[in-house]
Coordinates of N, CA, C and O and ligand atoms in Angstrom, one line a residue:
X362 N -89.9 -80.1 -83.9 CA -91.8 -79.4 -83.4 C -92.5 -80.1 -83.7 O -92.5 -81.3 -85.3
X363 N -93.8 -81.1 -83.3 CA -94.7 -81.4 -84.0 C -96.0 -81.3 -83.6 O -96.4 -80.3 -82.2
X364 N -97.1 -81.7 -84.0 CA -98.6 -81.2 -83.5 C -98.8 -81.8 -82.2 O -98.2 -83.3 -82.6
X365 N -99.4 -81.7 -81.3 CA -100.0 -81.9 -80.4 C -101.5 -82.4 -80.3 O -102.6 -81.3 -81.5
X366 N -102.2 -83.5 -79.9 CA -103.8 -83.4 -80.1 C -104.3 -82.5 -78.6 O -103.8 -82.9 -78.2
X367 N -105.2 -81.4 -79.6 CA -106.3 -81.0 -79.1 C -107.0 -81.6 -78.4 O -107.8 -82.5 -78.8
X368 N -107.2 -81.4 -77.1 CA -108.0 -82.1 -75.6 C -109.4 -81.2 -76.2 O -109.2 -80.2 -76.2
X369 N -110.5 -81.9 -76.0 CA -111.7 -81.1 -76.2 C -112.8 -81.4 -75.0 O -112.4 -82.3 -74.1
X370 N -113.2 -80.3 -74.8 CA -114.3 -80.1 -73.8 C -115.1 -81.8 -73.4 O -115.8 -82.1 -74.4
X371 N -115.1 -82.3 -72.2 CA -115.4 -83.5 -71.5 C -114.3 -83.8 -70.7 O -114.3 -84.6 -70.2
X372 N -113.1 -83.4 -72.0 CA -111.8 -84.3 -71.3 C -111.5 -83.6 -70.1 O -111.3 -82.2 -69.8
X373 N -111.2 -84.2 -68.9 CA -111.3 -84.2 -67.5 C -109.7 -83.2 -67.1 O -109.8 -82.1 -66.5
X374 N -108.7 -83.0 -68.3 CA -107.4 -82.5 -67.4 C -108.2 -80.9 -68.2 O -107.5 -79.9 -67.7
X375 N -108.8 -80.4 -68.7 CA -109.3 -79.3 -69.2 C -110.2 -78.5 -67.7 O -110.0 -77.3 -68.2
X376 N -110.2 -79.3 -66.8 CA -110.6 -78.3 -65.5 C -109.6 -78.8 -64.4 O -110.5 -78.7 -63.1
X377 N -108.5 -78.8 -64.5 CA -107.5 -79.2 -64.0 C -107.0 -78.1 -63.6 O -106.6 -77.0 -64.5
X378 N -106.4 -77.2 -62.5 CA -105.7 -76.4 -61.8 C -104.1 -76.6 -62.4 O -103.8 -77.6 -61.9
X379 N -103.6 -75.8 -62.9 CA -102.2 -76.4 -64.2 C -101.4 -75.9 -62.4 O -101.4 -75.1 -62.1
X380 N -100.0 -76.4 -62.9 CA -98.7 -75.9 -61.6 C -97.8 -75.0 -62.1 O -97.8 -74.6 -63.4
X381 N -97.5 -73.9 -61.2 CA -96.6 -72.6 -61.7 C -95.3 -73.9 -62.5 O -94.5 -74.8 -61.9
X382 N -94.7 -73.5 -63.1 CA -93.5 -73.6 -63.8 C -92.2 -73.0 -63.2 O -92.2 -71.7 -62.8
X383 N -91.0 -73.6 -62.9 CA -89.9 -73.1 -62.3 C -89.0 -73.5 -62.6 O -87.9 -72.7 -62.5
X384 N -88.8 -74.0 -63.8 CA -87.4 -74.1 -64.4 C -88.1 -74.7 -66.0 O -88.8 -75.0 -66.4
X385 N -87.2 -74.2 -67.0 CA -87.7 -74.3 -68.2 C -86.5 -75.2 -69.2 O -85.4 -74.9 -68.8
X386 N -86.6 -76.3 -69.1 CA -85.8 -77.3 -70.0 C -86.3 -77.0 -71.0 O -87.2 -76.8 -71.3
X387 N -85.4 -78.4 -71.9 CA -85.5 -78.5 -73.2 C -86.5 -79.1 -73.6 O -87.4 -79.1 -74.5
X388 N -87.7 -80.0 -72.5 CA -88.7 -80.3 -72.9 C -90.0 -79.5 -72.4 O -90.8 -79.3 -73.3
X389 N -89.8 -78.5 -71.5 CA -90.5 -77.2 -72.2 C -90.3 -76.2 -73.1 O -91.5 -75.9 -73.6
X390 N -89.1 -76.3 -73.7 CA -89.1 -75.8 -75.3 C -90.0 -76.2 -75.9 O -90.4 -75.7 -77.2
X391 N -89.4 -77.6 -76.0 CA -90.4 -78.6 -77.1 C -91.5 -78.3 -76.9 O -92.6 -78.1 -78.2
X392 N -92.3 -78.4 -75.7 CA -93.7 -78.3 -75.5 C -94.2 -77.3 -76.2 O -95.4 -76.4 -76.7
X393 N -93.7 -75.8 -75.8 CA -93.9 -74.3 -76.5 C -93.5 -73.9 -77.8 O -94.6 -74.1 -78.6
X394 N -92.5 -74.9 -78.5 CA -93.0 -75.2 -79.8 C -93.8 -75.5 -80.7 O -94.4 -75.3 -81.7
X395 N -94.8 -77.2 -79.7 CA -95.8 -77.5 -80.6 C -96.5 -77.0 -80.0 O -97.8 -77.2 -81.0
X396 N -96.7 -76.3 -78.9 CA -98.1 -75.5 -78.8 C -98.1 -74.3 -79.9 O -99.3 -74.5 -80.2
X397 N -97.5 -73.8 -80.2 CA -97.5 -73.1 -81.4 C -97.9 -73.4 -82.7 O -98.5 -73.2 -83.5
X398 N -97.1 -75.2 -83.3 CA -97.6 -75.7 -84.6 C -98.6 -75.5 -84.3 O -99.6 -75.8 -85.1
X399 N -99.5 -76.0 -83.5 CA -100.7 -76.4 -82.7 C -101.7 -75.5 -83.5 O -102.7 -75.8 -83.8
X400 N -101.3 -74.6 -82.7 CA -102.2 -73.6 -82.5 C -102.3 -72.9 -84.2 O -103.2 -72.8 -84.3
X401 N -101.4 -73.0 -84.7 CA -101.2 -72.3 -85.8 C -102.0 -73.4 -86.7 O -103.0 -73.0 -88.1
X402 N -101.6 -74.9 -86.8 CA -102.4 -76.0 -87.6 C -104.1 -75.5 -87.9 O -104.4 -75.9 -88.9
X403 N -104.2 -75.5 -86.3 CA -105.9 -75.2 -86.3 C -106.2 -74.1 -86.3 O -107.7 -73.4 -86.4
X404 N -105.3 -72.9 -87.1 CA -106.0 -71.8 -86.8 C -106.6 -70.3 -86.0 O -107.1 -70.3 -85.9
X405 N -106.0 -70.9 -84.6 CA -106.0 -70.7 -83.7 C -105.9 -68.7 -83.3 O -104.7 -69.0 -83.5
X406 N -106.4 -68.5 -82.0 CA -105.5 -67.2 -81.9 C -104.8 -67.3 -80.4 O -104.2 -67.0 -79.9
X407 N -104.9 -68.6 -79.8 CA -105.0 -69.2 -78.6 C -104.6 -70.3 -78.4 O -105.1 -71.3 -78.7
X408 N -103.4 -70.9 -77.2 CA -103.6 -72.1 -76.9 C -102.9 -72.4 -76.0 O -102.3 -71.7 -75.4
X409 N -103.5 -73.2 -74.6 CA -103.1 -73.3 -73.0 C -102.3 -74.5 -73.2 O -103.4 -75.6 -73.9
X410 N -101.8 -74.9 -72.5 CA -100.4 -76.4 -71.9 C -101.4 -77.6 -71.7 O -101.9 -78.1 -72.3
X411 N -102.7 -77.1 -70.6 CA -103.9 -78.2 -70.5 C -104.7 -78.5 -71.7 O -105.1 -79.7 -71.8
X412 N -104.9 -77.4 -72.4 CA -105.5 -78.2 -74.1 C -104.6 -79.2 -75.3 O -105.2 -80.0 -75.8
X413 N -103.6 -79.4 -74.6 CA -102.4 -80.3 -74.9 C -102.3 -81.4 -74.3 O -101.3 -82.8 -74.4
X414 N -102.5 -81.3 -73.0 CA -102.9 -82.5 -71.9 C -102.2 -81.7 -70.9 O -101.3 -83.0 -70.3
X415 N -101.0 -80.9 -70.9 CA -100.1 -81.0 -70.0 C -100.6 -79.7 -68.6 O -100.9 -78.4 -69.5
X416 N -100.5 -79.8 -67.8 CA -101.1 -79.5 -67.0 C -100.1 -78.3 -66.0 O -99.8 -78.2 -65.3
X417 N -99.2 -77.8 -66.6 CA -98.6 -76.4 -66.6 C -99.0 -74.8 -66.9 O -100.1 -74.6 -68.5
X418 N -98.4 -73.9 -66.6 CA -99.2 -72.9 -66.5 C -98.5 -72.0 -67.8 O -97.2 -70.9 -67.7
X419 N -98.6 -72.3 -68.6 CA -97.7 -71.7 -70.2 C -98.7 -71.5 -71.0 O -100.0 -72.6 -71.5
X420 N -99.0 -70.8 -71.6 CA -100.0 -70.3 -73.0 C -99.5 -69.8 -74.1 O -98.3 -69.0 -73.8
X421 N -99.8 -69.8 -75.3 CA -99.4 -69.1 -76.4 C -100.1 -68.3 -77.3 O -101.5 -68.8 -77.3
X422 N -100.2 -66.9 -77.3 CA -101.0 -66.2 -77.9 C -101.1 -65.3 -79.0 O -99.9 -65.1 -79.3
X423 N -101.6 -65.6 -80.9 CA -100.9 -64.9 -81.6 C -101.8 -64.3 -82.1 O -102.9 -64.9 -83.0
X424 N -102.6 -63.2 -81.9 CA -103.8 -62.8 -82.8 C -103.5 -62.2 -84.2 O -104.4 -61.9 -84.8
X425 N -102.3 -62.0 -84.8 CA -102.0 -61.6 -86.0 C -101.5 -62.7 -86.8 O -101.0 -62.3 -88.3
X426 N -101.3 -63.1 -86.2 CA -100.8 -64.2 -86.8 C -99.4 -64.6 -87.4 O -98.4 -65.1 -88.1
X427 N -98.6 -63.3 -86.6 CA -97.4 -63.2 -87.3 C -96.9 -62.6 -85.8 O -95.7 -61.8 -85.9
X428 N -97.1 -62.4 -84.6 CA -96.9 -62.1 -83.3 C -96.8 -62.8 -82.2 O -97.6 -62.6 -81.2
X429 N -96.4 -64.1 -82.6 CA -96.4 -65.0 -81.1 C -96.0 -64.5 -79.4 O -94.9 -63.7 -79.6
X430 N -96.5 -64.7 -78.9 CA -96.5 -64.5 -77.8 C -96.1 -65.5 -76.7 O -97.4 -66.2 -76.6
X431 N -95.4 -65.9 -75.5 CA -95.4 -66.7 -75.0 C -95.5 -66.5 -73.7 O -94.5 -65.9 -72.9
X432 N -96.4 -66.9 -73.1 CA -96.8 -66.6 -71.1 C -96.3 -68.0 -70.5 O -97.0 -68.7 -70.6
X433 N -95.4 -67.6 -69.6 CA -95.3 -68.4 -68.7 C -95.2 -68.5 -67.6 O -95.1 -67.2 -67.1
X434 N -96.7 -69.2 -66.3 CA -96.8 -68.5 -65.2 C -97.6 -66.6 -65.8 O -97.3 -66.2 -64.6
X435 N -98.3 -67.3 -66.6 CA -99.4 -65.5 -66.8 C -100.1 -65.0 -65.6 O -101.0 -65.5 -65.0
X436 N -100.5 -63.3 -65.6 CA -101.3 -63.3 -64.1 C -101.6 -62.1 -64.4 O -100.7 -60.8 -65.1
X437 N -103.0 -61.6 -64.4 CA -103.2 -60.4 -64.9 C -103.3 -59.2 -63.5 O -103.5 -59.8 -62.9
X438 N -102.7 -58.2 -64.1 CA -102.7 -57.4 -63.1 C -103.4 -55.9 -63.0 O -103.8 -54.9 -61.9
X439 N -103.7 -55.9 -64.0 CA -104.7 -54.7 -64.2 C -105.9 -54.9 -65.3 O -105.7 -55.7 -66.3
X440 N -107.5 -54.4 -65.2 CA -108.0 -54.7 -66.3 C -108.9 -53.5 -65.7 O -109.6 -53.4 -65.1
X441 N -109.8 -53.2 -66.9 CA -110.6 -52.1 -67.1 C -111.3 -52.3 -68.4 O -110.9 -52.8 -69.8
X442 N -112.7 -51.6 -68.5 CA -113.4 -51.0 -69.4 C -114.1 -52.5 -69.6 O -114.2 -53.7 -68.9
X443 N -114.9 -53.1 -71.1 CA -115.7 -53.7 -71.1 C -115.9 -53.9 -72.8 O -116.1 -53.2 -72.9
X444 N -115.9 -55.6 -72.9 CA -116.3 -55.9 -74.1 C -117.3 -56.9 -74.5 O -116.8 -57.7 -73.6
X445 N -118.2 -56.7 -75.4 CA -118.9 -58.1 -75.8 C -119.2 -58.5 -77.0 O -119.2 -57.8 -77.8
X446 N -118.8 -59.5 -77.1 CA -118.1 -60.4 -78.4 C -118.0 -61.7 -78.2 O -117.9 -62.2 -77.7
X447 N -118.4 -62.7 -79.5 CA -118.0 -64.1 -79.8 C -116.4 -64.3 -79.9 O -115.8 -63.5 -79.9
X448 N -116.6 -65.4 -78.8 CA -115.0 -66.2 -79.0 C -115.1 -67.5 -78.9 O -116.5 -68.0 -78.9
X449 N -114.5 -68.3 -79.5 CA -114.2 -70.1 -79.7 C -112.9 -70.4 -79.1 O -112.3 -69.5 -78.3
X450 N -112.8 -71.4 -79.0 CA -111.9 -72.4 -78.3 C -111.7 -73.3 -79.2 O -112.6 -74.5 -79.9
X451 N -110.2 -73.5 -79.7 CA -110.1 -74.5 -80.4 C -110.1 -76.4 -79.5 O -110.6 -77.4 -79.9
X452 N -110.6 -76.0 -78.5 CA -111.2 -77.2 -77.5 C -113.0 -77.5 -77.6 O -113.6 -78.3 -77.1
X453 N -113.4 -76.1 -78.3 CA -115.0 -76.5 -77.9 C -114.8 -76.2 -79.6 O -115.5 -75.3 -80.1
X454 N -114.8 -77.3 -80.4 CA -114.5 -76.6 -81.9 C -116.0 -76.4 -82.4 O -116.6 -77.0 -82.2
X455 N -115.8 -75.8 -83.7 CA -117.3 -75.4 -84.5 C -118.2 -74.5 -83.9 O -119.7 -74.1 -84.8
X456 N -117.7 -74.2 -82.6 CA -118.9 -72.9 -82.3 C -118.4 -71.7 -81.5 O -117.6 -71.8 -81.2
X457 N -119.4 -70.9 -82.1 CA -118.6 -69.8 -80.5 C -119.7 -69.1 -79.6 O -121.1 -69.3 -80.0
X458 N -119.5 -68.5 -78.7 CA -120.4 -67.8 -77.4 C -119.8 -66.4 -77.2 O -118.8 -66.3 -77.5
X459 N -121.0 -65.8 -77.1 CA -121.1 -64.4 -77.0 C -120.2 -63.9 -75.3 O -121.4 -64.8 -74.2
X460 N -119.4 -63.4 -75.0 CA -119.1 -63.5 -73.6 C -118.6 -62.0 -72.9 O -117.5 -61.2 -74.7
X461 N -118.6 -61.4 -72.4 CA -118.0 -59.9 -72.0 C -116.8 -60.3 -71.0 O -116.8 -61.0 -70.1
X462 N -115.8 -59.4 -71.6 CA -114.4 -59.0 -71.0 C -114.5 -58.0 -70.7 O -114.9 -56.9 -71.4
X463 N -113.0 -57.9 -70.2 CA -112.4 -56.8 -69.8 C -112.0 -56.2 -71.6 O -111.7 -56.7 -71.7
X464 N -111.6 -54.7 -71.6 CA -111.3 -54.7 -72.9 C -110.1 -54.0 -72.8 O -109.7 -53.6 -74.1
X465 N -109.4 -53.7 -71.6 CA -108.2 -53.9 -71.8 C -107.2 -54.5 -70.0 O -108.0 -54.5 -69.5
X466 N -106.5 -55.1 -70.6 CA -105.9 -56.0 -69.9 C -103.9 -55.5 -69.8 O -103.6 -55.9 -70.8
X467 N -103.8 -55.6 -68.3 CA -102.1 -55.7 -68.3 C -101.7 -57.0 -67.1 O -102.2 -57.5 -66.4
X468 N -100.9 -57.7 -67.8 CA -100.5 -58.9 -67.3 C -99.0 -58.7 -67.6 O -98.0 -58.3 -67.9
X469 N -98.3 -59.6 -66.3 CA -97.0 -60.3 -65.9 C -96.8 -61.6 -66.3 O -97.9 -62.2 -66.3
X470 N -96.0 -61.8 -66.8 CA -95.7 -63.5 -67.1 C -93.7 -63.3 -67.6 O -93.1 -62.6 -67.2
X471 N -93.6 -64.7 -67.6 CA -92.1 -65.0 -68.0 C -92.1 -65.5 -69.1 O -92.8 -66.5 -70.0
X472 N -91.1 -65.0 -69.6 CA -90.5 -65.8 -71.3 C -89.6 -66.9 -71.1 O -89.4 -67.5 -69.9
X473 N -89.3 -67.1 -72.0 CA -88.3 -68.6 -72.3 C -87.1 -68.5 -71.4 O -87.1 -69.6 -71.2
X474 N -86.9 -67.6 -71.4 CA -85.2 -67.2 -70.7 C -85.9 -67.0 -69.3 O -85.1 -66.8 -68.3
X475 N -87.1 -67.2 -68.6 CA -87.5 -66.7 -67.3 C -87.4 -65.4 -67.2 O -86.7 -65.1 -65.8
X476 N -87.2 -65.0 -67.7 CA -87.3 -62.8 -67.8 C -88.4 -62.4 -67.4 O -89.4 -62.7 -68.3
X477 N -89.0 -61.8 -66.6 CA -89.9 -61.1 -66.2 C -90.2 -60.4 -67.2 O -89.9 -59.5 -67.5
X478 N -91.9 -60.1 -67.6 CA -92.0 -59.4 -69.5 C -93.8 -58.9 -68.8 O -94.3 -59.3 -67.6
X479 N -94.2 -57.7 -69.1 CA -95.4 -57.4 -68.9 C -96.1 -56.8 -70.5 O -94.9 -56.9 -71.0
X480 N -97.4 -57.5 -70.4 CA -98.0 -57.4 -72.0 C -99.1 -56.1 -71.6 O -99.8 -56.6 -70.4
X481 N -99.5 -55.3 -72.5 CA -100.8 -54.8 -72.4 C -101.3 -54.6 -73.1 O -101.4 -55.1 -74.6
X482 N -103.0 -55.4 -73.4 CA -103.9 -55.7 -74.5 C -104.8 -55.1 -74.6 O -105.9 -55.2 -73.8
X483 N -105.5 -54.9 -75.8 CA -107.3 -54.4 -75.7 C -107.6 -55.3 -76.8 O -106.9 -56.0 -77.5
X484 N -108.8 -55.2 -76.3 CA -110.0 -56.0 -77.3 C -109.5 -57.7 -77.8 O -109.6 -58.1 -77.0
X485 N -109.1 -57.6 -79.0 CA -108.8 -59.6 -79.2 C -107.5 -59.4 -78.1 O -107.8 -60.6 -77.4
X486 N -106.4 -58.9 -78.4 CA -105.8 -59.4 -77.3 C -106.1 -59.4 -76.2 O -105.6 -60.5 -75.3
X487 N -106.9 -58.5 -74.9 CA -107.4 -58.3 -73.8 C -108.2 -60.1 -73.6 O -108.4 -60.9 -72.9
X488 N -109.1 -60.0 -74.7 CA -110.2 -61.2 -74.8 C -109.5 -62.6 -74.9 O -109.7 -63.7 -74.2
X489 N -107.8 -62.8 -75.3 CA -107.4 -63.6 -75.8 C -106.8 -63.9 -74.3 O -106.7 -65.4 -73.8
X490 N -105.8 -63.0 -73.6 CA -105.3 -63.2 -72.5 C -105.9 -63.9 -71.4 O -105.6 -64.8 -71.0
X491 N -106.9 -62.9 -71.3 CA -108.3 -63.5 -70.4 C -108.6 -64.7 -70.5 O -108.7 -66.0 -69.6
X492 N -108.7 -65.2 -71.5 CA -109.5 -66.7 -72.1 C -108.3 -67.2 -72.4 O -108.3 -68.9 -71.3
X493 N -107.1 -67.7 -72.4 CA -106.2 -68.5 -72.4 C -106.2 -68.3 -70.6 O -105.2 -69.9 -70.2
X494 N -105.7 -67.5 -69.8 CA -105.4 -67.3 -68.6 C -106.3 -68.6 -67.6 O -105.7 -69.5 -67.2
X495 N -107.8 -68.6 -68.1 CA -108.6 -69.7 -67.5 C -108.5 -70.6 -67.4 O -108.8 -71.4 -67.1
X496 N -108.0 -71.0 -69.1 CA -107.7 -72.5 -69.1 C -107.0 -73.1 -68.0 O -106.6 -73.8 -67.3
X497 N -105.9 -71.7 -67.4 CA -104.7 -72.0 -66.3 C -105.2 -73.0 -64.7 O -104.8 -73.8 -64.3
X498 N -106.7 -72.4 -65.4 CA -107.0 -72.5 -63.9 C -108.6 -73.5 -64.1 O -109.0 -73.5 -62.9
X499 N -108.6 -73.6 -65.3 CA -109.8 -75.6 -65.1 C -111.0 -74.7 -65.6 O -112.0 -75.5 -65.6
X500 N -110.7 -73.6 -66.0 CA -111.9 -72.7 -66.8 C -112.6 -72.5 -68.1 O -111.1 -72.4 -68.9
X501 N -113.5 -72.8 -68.9 CA -113.3 -72.8 -70.4 C -114.7 -71.5 -69.9 O -115.5 -71.3 -69.5
X502 N -114.4 -70.5 -71.5 CA -115.3 -69.7 -71.7 C -116.5 -69.8 -71.1 O -117.6 -69.5 -71.7
X503 N -117.1 -71.3 -72.4 CA -118.5 -72.1 -72.2 C -119.1 -71.4 -70.6 O -120.3 -71.4 -71.2
X504 N -118.8 -71.6 -69.6 CA -119.4 -71.4 -68.3 C -119.8 -69.6 -68.5 O -120.5 -69.1 -68.0
X505 N -119.3 -68.6 -69.3 CA -119.4 -67.3 -69.1 C -120.3 -67.1 -70.4 O -120.4 -66.0 -70.2
X506 N -120.7 -67.6 -71.3 CA -121.5 -67.6 -72.2 C -122.8 -67.1 -72.2 O -123.5 -67.4 -71.3
X507 N -123.3 -65.5 -73.4 CA -124.5 -65.0 -72.6 C -125.2 -65.8 -74.0 O -124.9 -65.7 -74.9
X508 N -126.2 -66.2 -73.0 CA -127.2 -67.2 -74.5 C -127.1 -68.3 -74.9 O -126.2 -69.0 -73.8
X509 N -126.9 -68.8 -75.6 CA -126.5 -70.0 -76.7 C -125.1 -69.8 -77.6 O -124.6 -68.8 -77.9
X510 N -124.6 -71.4 -77.5 CA -123.3 -71.1 -77.9 C -124.0 -71.1 -80.0 O -125.2 -71.4 -80.1
X511 N -122.9 -71.1 -80.6 CA -123.9 -70.4 -82.0 C -122.7 -71.2 -82.8 O -121.5 -71.2 -82.8
X512 N -123.4 -71.9 -84.2 CA -122.5 -72.6 -85.1 C -122.2 -71.8 -85.8 O -122.2 -70.4 -86.5
X513 N -120.5 -72.0 -86.1 CA -119.7 -70.8 -86.5 C -120.1 -71.0 -88.2 O -119.8 -69.6 -88.5
X514 N -120.7 -71.7 -88.5 CA -121.3 -71.3 -89.9 C -122.5 -69.9 -90.1 O -122.5 -69.2 -91.0
X515 N -123.5 -70.5 -88.9 CA -124.6 -69.4 -88.7 C -123.7 -68.1 -88.5 O -124.3 -67.1 -88.5
X516 N -123.0 -68.2 -87.5 CA -122.1 -67.1 -87.2 C -121.8 -66.1 -88.3 O -122.3 -65.3 -88.5
X517 N -121.1 -66.6 -89.2 CA -120.7 -66.2 -90.9 C -121.6 -65.8 -91.5 O -121.6 -64.4 -92.2
X518 N -122.8 -66.3 -91.8 CA -123.7 -66.0 -92.7 C -124.6 -64.4 -91.9 O -124.9 -64.0 -91.9
X519 N -124.6 -64.7 -90.8 CA -124.9 -63.7 -89.7 C -124.1 -62.1 -89.4 O -124.8 -60.6 -90.3
X520 N -122.8 -62.2 -89.4 CA -122.0 -61.3 -90.2 C -121.9 -61.0 -91.6 O -121.6 -59.6 -91.6
X521 N -122.3 -61.4 -92.4 CA -122.4 -61.3 -93.8 C -123.6 -60.2 -94.1 O -124.1 -59.7 -95.1
X522 N -124.8 -60.5 -93.0 CA -125.7 -59.9 -93.4 C -126.2 -58.3 -93.5 O -125.0 -57.5 -92.9
Ligands
NI647 NI1 -109.7 -71.8 -75.5

């Protein structure tokens, strides 16, 4: 496994639509391993394949640091409730923005053995699932930010007040 370079907003690869994964090859597994390594190294809670320059429908999410979920061809099938809060993206370093998301989502996806799985998440997990799946269609959270992007150091000060 290895670290991959995280593409930064402005890189056209982040605005492309990713292709469905039809088979999981050793290269696919290597990519997934590298995505997990890259996400953990950058202290992120999620990473989508286009963020490392690969236009495949694969995302990895870990909201706790010890519970990685690898989602191939993920699709949201239910969403309800509402939450508004700050989120960030490894492709938009150093800043966060306020985004409204559903508070609960249910998604279906394939695991690395191409078994169909279902996952339900609330709060941060729901936010991460929505954020990462949008990357697969070339969308960035910055399109949805309410108000301005805030520097992360300012955000930490606000939280401490
Ligand atoms: Ni992101």
